[in-house]
Short mmCIF file of C-alpha atoms (C1' of nucleotides) in Angstrom, two decimals:
data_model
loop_
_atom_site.label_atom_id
_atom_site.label_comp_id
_atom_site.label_asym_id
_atom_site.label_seq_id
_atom_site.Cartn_x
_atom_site.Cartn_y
_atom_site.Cartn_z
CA UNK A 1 0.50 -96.85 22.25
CA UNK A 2 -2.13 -94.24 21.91
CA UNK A 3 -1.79 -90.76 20.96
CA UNK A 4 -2.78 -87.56 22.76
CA UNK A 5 -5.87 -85.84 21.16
CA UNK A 6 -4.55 -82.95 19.23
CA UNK A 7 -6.09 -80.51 21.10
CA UNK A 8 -8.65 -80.35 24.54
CA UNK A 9 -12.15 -81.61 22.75
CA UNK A 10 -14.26 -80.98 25.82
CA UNK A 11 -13.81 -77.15 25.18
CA UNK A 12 -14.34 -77.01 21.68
CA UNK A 13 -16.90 -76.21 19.41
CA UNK A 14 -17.75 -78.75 16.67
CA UNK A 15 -19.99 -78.46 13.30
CA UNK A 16 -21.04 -75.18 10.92
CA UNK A 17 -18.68 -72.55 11.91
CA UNK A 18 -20.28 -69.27 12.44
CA UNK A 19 -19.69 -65.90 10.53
CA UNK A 20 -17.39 -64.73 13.86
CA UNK A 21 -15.13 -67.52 14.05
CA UNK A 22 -14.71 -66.84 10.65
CA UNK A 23 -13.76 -63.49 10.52
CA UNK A 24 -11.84 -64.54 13.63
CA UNK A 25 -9.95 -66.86 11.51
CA UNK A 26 -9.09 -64.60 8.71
CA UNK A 27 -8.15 -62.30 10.66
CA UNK A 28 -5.48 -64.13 12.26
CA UNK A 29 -4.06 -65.91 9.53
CA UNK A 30 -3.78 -62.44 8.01
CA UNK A 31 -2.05 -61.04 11.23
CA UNK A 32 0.39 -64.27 11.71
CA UNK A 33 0.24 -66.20 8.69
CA UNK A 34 -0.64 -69.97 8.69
CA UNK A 35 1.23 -72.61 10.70
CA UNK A 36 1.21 -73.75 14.45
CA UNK A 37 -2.03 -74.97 13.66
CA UNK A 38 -2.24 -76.76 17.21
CA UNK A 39 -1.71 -73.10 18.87
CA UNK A 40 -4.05 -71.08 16.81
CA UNK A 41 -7.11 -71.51 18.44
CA UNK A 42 -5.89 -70.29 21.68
CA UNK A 43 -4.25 -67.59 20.47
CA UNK A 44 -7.43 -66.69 17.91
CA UNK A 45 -9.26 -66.82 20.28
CA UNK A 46 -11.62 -69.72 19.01
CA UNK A 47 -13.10 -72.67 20.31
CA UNK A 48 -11.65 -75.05 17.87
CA UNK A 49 -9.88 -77.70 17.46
CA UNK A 50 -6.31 -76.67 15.42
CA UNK A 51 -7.37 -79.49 13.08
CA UNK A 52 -10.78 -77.75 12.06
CA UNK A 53 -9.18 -74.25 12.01
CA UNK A 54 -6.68 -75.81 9.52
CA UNK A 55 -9.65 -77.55 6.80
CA UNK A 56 -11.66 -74.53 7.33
CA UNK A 57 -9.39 -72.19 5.83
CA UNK A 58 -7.73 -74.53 3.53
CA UNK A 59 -10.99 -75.57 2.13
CA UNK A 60 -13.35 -72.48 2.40
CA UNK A 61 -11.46 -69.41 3.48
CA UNK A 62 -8.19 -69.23 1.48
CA UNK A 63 -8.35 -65.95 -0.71
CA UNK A 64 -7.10 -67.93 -3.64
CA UNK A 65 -10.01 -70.24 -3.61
CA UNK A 66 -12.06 -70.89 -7.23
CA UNK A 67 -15.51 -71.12 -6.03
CA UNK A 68 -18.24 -72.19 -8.05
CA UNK A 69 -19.67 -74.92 -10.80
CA UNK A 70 -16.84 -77.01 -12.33
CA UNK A 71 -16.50 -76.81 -15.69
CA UNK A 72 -16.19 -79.20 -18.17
CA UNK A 73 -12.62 -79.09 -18.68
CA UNK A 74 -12.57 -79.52 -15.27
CA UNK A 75 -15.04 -82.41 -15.03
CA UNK A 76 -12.17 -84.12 -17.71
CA UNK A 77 -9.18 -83.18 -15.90
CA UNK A 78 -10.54 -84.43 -12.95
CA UNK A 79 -11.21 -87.86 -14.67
CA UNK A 80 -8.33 -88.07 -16.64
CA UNK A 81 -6.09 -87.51 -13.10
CA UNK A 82 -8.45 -89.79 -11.32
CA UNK A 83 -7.35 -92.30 -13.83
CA UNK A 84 -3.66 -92.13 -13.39
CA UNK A 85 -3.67 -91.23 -9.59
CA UNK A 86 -6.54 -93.16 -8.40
CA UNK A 87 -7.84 -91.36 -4.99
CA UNK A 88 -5.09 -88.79 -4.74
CA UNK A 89 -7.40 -86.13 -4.44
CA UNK A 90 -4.49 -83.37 -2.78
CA UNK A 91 -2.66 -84.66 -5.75
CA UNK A 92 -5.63 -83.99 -8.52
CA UNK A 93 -6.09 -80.74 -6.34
CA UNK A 94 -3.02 -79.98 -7.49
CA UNK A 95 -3.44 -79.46 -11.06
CA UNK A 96 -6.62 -77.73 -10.56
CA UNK A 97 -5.70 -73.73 -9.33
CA UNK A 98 -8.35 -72.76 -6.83
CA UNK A 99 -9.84 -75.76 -6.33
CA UNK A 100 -9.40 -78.12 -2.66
CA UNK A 101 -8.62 -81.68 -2.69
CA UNK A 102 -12.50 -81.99 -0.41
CA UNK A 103 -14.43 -79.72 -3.10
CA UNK A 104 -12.77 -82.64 -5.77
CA UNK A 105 -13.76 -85.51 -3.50
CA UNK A 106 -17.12 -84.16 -2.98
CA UNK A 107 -17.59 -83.37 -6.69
CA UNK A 108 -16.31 -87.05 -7.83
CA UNK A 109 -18.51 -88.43 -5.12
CA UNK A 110 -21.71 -87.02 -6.04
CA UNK A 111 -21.16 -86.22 -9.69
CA UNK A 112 -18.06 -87.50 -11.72
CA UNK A 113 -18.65 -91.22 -10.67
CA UNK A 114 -22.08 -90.72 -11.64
CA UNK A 115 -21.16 -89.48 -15.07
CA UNK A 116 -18.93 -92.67 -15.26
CA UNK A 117 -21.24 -94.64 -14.86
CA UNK A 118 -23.71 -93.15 -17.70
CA UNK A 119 -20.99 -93.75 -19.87
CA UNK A 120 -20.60 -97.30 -18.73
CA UNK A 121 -17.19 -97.16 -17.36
CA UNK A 122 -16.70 -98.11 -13.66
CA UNK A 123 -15.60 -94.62 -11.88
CA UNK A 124 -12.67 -96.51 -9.84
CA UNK A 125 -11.10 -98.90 -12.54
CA UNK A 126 -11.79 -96.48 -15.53
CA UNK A 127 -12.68 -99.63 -17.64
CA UNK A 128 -16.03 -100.35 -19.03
CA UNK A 129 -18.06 -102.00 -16.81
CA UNK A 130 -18.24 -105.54 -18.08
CA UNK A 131 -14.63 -105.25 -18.51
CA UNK A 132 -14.11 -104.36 -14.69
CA UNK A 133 -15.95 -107.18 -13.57
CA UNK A 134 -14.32 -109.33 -15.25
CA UNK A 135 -10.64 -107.95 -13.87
CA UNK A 136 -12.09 -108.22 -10.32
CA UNK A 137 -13.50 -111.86 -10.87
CA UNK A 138 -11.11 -114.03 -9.22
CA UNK A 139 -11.85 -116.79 -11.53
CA UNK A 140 -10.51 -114.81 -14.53
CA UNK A 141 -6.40 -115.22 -14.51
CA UNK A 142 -5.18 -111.74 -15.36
CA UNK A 143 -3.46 -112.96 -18.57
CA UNK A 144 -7.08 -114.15 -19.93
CA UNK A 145 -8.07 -110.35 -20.04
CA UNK A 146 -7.65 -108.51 -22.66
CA UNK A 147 -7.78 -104.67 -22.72
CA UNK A 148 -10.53 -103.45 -25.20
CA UNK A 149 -9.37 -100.78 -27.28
CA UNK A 150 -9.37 -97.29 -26.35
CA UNK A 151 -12.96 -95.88 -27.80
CA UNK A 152 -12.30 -93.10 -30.71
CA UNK A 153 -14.22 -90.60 -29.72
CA UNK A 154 -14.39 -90.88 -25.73
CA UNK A 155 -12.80 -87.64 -23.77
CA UNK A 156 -11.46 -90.08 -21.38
CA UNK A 157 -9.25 -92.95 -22.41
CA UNK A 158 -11.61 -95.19 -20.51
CA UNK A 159 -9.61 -98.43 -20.98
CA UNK A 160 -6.10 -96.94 -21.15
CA UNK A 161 -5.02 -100.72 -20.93
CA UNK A 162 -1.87 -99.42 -18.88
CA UNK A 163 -3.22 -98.72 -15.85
CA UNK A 164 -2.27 -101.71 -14.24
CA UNK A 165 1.35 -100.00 -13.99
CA UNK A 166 0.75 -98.33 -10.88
CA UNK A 167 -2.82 -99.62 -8.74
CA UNK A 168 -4.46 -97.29 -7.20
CA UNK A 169 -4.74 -97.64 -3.57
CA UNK A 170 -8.35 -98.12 -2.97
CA UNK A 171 -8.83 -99.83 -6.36
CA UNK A 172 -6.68 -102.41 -5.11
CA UNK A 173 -6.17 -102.62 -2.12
CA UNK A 174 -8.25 -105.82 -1.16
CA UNK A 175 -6.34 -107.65 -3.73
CA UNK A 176 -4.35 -109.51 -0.94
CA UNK A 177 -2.42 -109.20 2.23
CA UNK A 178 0.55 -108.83 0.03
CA UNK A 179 -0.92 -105.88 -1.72
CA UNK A 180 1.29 -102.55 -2.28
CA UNK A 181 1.67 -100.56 0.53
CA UNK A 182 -0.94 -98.21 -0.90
CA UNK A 183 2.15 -95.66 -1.69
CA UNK A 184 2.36 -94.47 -5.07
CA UNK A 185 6.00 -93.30 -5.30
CA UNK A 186 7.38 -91.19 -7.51
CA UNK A 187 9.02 -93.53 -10.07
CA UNK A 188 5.59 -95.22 -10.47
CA UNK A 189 3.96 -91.98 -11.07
CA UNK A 190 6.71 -91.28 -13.78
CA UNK A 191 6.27 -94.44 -15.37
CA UNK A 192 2.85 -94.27 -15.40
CA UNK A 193 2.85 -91.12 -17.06
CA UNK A 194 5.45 -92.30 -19.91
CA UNK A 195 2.37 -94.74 -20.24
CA UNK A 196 0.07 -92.40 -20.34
CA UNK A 197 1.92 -90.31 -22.66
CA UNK A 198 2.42 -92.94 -25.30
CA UNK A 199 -1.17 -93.91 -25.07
CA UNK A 200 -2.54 -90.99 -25.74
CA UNK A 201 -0.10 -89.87 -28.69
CA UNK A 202 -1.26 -92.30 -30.30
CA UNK A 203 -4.50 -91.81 -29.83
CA UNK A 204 -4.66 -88.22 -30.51
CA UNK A 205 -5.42 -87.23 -26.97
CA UNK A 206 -4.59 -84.23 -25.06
CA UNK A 207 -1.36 -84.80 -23.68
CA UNK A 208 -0.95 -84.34 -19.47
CA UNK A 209 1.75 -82.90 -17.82
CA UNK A 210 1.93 -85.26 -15.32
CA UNK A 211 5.50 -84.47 -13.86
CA UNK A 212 3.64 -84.92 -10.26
CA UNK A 213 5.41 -85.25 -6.89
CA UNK A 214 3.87 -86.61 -4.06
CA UNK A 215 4.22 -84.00 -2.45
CA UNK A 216 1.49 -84.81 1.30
CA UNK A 217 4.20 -85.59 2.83
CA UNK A 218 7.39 -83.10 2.17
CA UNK A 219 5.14 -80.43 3.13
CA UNK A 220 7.56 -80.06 5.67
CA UNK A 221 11.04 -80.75 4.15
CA UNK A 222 10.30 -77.05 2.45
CA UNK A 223 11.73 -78.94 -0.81
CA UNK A 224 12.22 -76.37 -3.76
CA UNK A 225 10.14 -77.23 -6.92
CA UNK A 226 7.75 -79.21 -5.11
CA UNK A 227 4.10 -80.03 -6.36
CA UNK A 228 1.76 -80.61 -3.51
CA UNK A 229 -1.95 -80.66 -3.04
CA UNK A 230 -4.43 -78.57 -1.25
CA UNK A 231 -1.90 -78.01 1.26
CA UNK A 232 0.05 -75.84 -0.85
CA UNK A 233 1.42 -72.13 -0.91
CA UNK A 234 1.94 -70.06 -4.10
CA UNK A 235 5.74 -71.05 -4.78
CA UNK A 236 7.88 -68.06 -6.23
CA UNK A 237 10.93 -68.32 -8.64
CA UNK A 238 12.89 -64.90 -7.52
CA UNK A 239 15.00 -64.99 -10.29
CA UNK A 240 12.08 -64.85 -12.75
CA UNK A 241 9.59 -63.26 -10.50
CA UNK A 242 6.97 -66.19 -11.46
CA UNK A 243 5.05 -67.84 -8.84
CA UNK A 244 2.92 -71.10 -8.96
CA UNK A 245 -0.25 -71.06 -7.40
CA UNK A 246 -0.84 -74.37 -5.52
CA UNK A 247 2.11 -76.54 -6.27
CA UNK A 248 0.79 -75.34 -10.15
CA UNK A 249 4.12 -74.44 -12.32
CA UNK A 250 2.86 -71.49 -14.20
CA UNK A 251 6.15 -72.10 -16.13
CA UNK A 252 5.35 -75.92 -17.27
CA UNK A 253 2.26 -75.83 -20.01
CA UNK A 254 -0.23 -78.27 -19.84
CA UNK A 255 1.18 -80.94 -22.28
CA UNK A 256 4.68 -80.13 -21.90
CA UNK A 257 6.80 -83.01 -21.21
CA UNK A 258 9.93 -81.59 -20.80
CA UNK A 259 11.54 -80.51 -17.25
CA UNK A 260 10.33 -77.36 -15.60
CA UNK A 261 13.02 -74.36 -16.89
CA UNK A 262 12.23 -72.41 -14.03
CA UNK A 263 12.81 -75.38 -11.67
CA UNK A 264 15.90 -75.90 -13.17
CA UNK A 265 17.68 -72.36 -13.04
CA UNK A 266 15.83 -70.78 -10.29
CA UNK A 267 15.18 -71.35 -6.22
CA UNK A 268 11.76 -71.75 -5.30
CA UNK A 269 10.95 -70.42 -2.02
CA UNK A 270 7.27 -70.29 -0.49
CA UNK A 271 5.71 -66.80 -0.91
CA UNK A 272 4.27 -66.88 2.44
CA UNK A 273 4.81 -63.14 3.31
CA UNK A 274 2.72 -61.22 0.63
CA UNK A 275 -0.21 -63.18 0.34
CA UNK A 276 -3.03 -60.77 -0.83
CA UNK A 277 -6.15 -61.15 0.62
"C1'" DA B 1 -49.38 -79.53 3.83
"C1'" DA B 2 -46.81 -83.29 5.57
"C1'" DT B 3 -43.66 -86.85 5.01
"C1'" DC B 4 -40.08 -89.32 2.93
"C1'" DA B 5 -36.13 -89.90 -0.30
"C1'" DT B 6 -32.28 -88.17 -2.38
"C1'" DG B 7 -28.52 -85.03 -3.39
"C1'" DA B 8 -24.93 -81.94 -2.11
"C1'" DC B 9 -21.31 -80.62 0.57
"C1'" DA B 10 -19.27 -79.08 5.03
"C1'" DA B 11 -17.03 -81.07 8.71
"C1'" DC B 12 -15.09 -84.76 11.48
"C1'" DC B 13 -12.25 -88.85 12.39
"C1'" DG B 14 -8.48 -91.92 12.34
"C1'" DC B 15 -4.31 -92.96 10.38
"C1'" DC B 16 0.25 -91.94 8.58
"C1'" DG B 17 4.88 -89.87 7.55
"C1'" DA B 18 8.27 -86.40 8.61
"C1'" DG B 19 10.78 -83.98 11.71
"C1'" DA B 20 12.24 -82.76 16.40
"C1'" DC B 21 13.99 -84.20 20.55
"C1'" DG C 1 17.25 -95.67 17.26
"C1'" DG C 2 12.99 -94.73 19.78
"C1'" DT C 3 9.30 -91.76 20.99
"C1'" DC C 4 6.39 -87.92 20.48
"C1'" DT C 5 4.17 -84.07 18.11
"C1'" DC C 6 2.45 -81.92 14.20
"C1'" DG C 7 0.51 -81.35 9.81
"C1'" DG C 8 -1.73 -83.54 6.21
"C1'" DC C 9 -4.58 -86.99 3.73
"C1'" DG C 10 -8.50 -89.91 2.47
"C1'" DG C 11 -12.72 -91.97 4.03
"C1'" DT C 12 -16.88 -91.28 6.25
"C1'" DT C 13 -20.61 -89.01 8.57
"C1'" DG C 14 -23.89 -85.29 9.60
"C1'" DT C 15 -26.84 -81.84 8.18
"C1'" DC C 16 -29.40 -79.04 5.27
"C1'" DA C 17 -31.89 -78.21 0.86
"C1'" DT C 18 -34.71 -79.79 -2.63
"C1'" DG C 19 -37.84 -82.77 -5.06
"C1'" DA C 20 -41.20 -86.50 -5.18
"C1'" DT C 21 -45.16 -88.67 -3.37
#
DNA sequence: AATCATGACAACCGCCGAGAC
DNA sequence: GGTCTCGGCGGTTGTCATGAT
């Protein structure tokens, strides 16, 4: 069928953006707000594609925006996530306040999977190496591979053996025509994280709140309580005053299991009209 | 000093799902 | 129910900086 381009390329500007479009940017988000990316250009003023107005400020011009070297915590979040979600990066984004799902891809791309593979674990199966090739030989019949244990002193449960739960999508996706979908839906998320949870109880790990939603595409539903990715506004609970920062609940402690209070007793509404810049 | 290789990351592209009509 | 538009995501590419030779 073809689509229509989503806005008029021959009159647009492509690459670095300049210091003026910029501050033309800011400015108008500040005046308007976001949304109607399509229309912003035009009414900016800018020679951009809605698209590349959209990344740009999501990405690079958002006042909330951590920038910066990642930490180390980070660097184990990150790896940790990766390990459950697989390439979700808006997801992963999600639980990181200040950071964009593109700064996370980057930083896996050129450092994290790197790191991995010091350690000898294959960044995309989060097995040890040998280990992975074995699972991706065809000749080996899943049932004739055995999990290794988890190591004792690793910060990432490298061969958390139940992973296989939920595939990621580009981990798996050339398994055959019959694959998943490449979804991850929200039950398998769960599971996986009851998984997860067990796993590292007993291994003495820090424990993730991984009460995740996937939230890419709801952005629009305007669903109360939602947990999104890069996307995402500061959420506010007006009964409690609270807000979340980036689909973050500031009322859910890293390691908590149980069910958001806040989502529970209070409505959460995006806090689009006092953003602070 | 010049050239090449590599790393880092900003930006683009194509696809997809949700919602509107 | 079908089609179209929009916003969003993940993968990939382009470009610049830095280091090695």
């Amino acid at each position: 069928m073809g689509r229509s381009p989503c806005c008029e390329k021959a009159h647009t500007n492509k690459g670095a953006w300049t210091k003026e479009e910029d501050q033309r940017l800011i400015d108008y988000i500040r005046k308007h707000g976001e949304g109607c990316w399509r229309s912003l250009p035009k009414s900016a003023g800018l020679l951009r594609c809605g698209k590349s107005c959209r990344l740009r400020w999501i990405n690079y011009l958002r006042p909330d925006l951590k920038r910066g070297n990642f930490t180390e915590e980070e660097d184990e979040l990150i790896i940790k996530l990766h390990s459950l979600l697989g390439n979700k990066w808006s997801l992963i984004a999600g639980r990181l306040p200040g950071r964009t799902d593109n700064e996370i891809k980057n930083y896996w791309n050129t450092h994290i999977k790197r790191k991995l593979l010091n350690r000898g674990i294959d960044p995309q199966t989060h097995h040890p190496i040998n280990e992975s090739a074995a699972l991706s030989d065809p000749k080996t019949p899943p049932s004739q591979v055995t999990p290794a244990a988890p190591p004792q002193n690793a910060a990432v449960p490298s061969t958390f053996p139940y992973l296989n739960a939920v595939k990621p999508k580009t981990e798996y996706s050339s398994d055959n025509g019959a694959a998943s979908s490449g979804t991850t839906t929200d039950e398998e998320i769960r599971q996986n994280s009851d998984c997860y949870h067990s796993y590292n109880t007993n291994s003495g790990h820090e424990e993730l709140n991984l009460e995740l939603t996937l939230g890419s595409r709801s952005t629009r539903s305007g669903e109360p309580g939602r947990v999104t990715g890069a996307d995402s506004e500061p959420w506010w609970a007006p009964e409690t005053g609270e807000t979340e920062t980036r689909g973050v609940c500031l009322c859910c402690n890293l390691g908590s299991r149980e069910p958001c209070r806040i989502r529970q007793t209070a409505k959460w509404v995006p806090q689009k009209t006092d953003r602070k810049f």
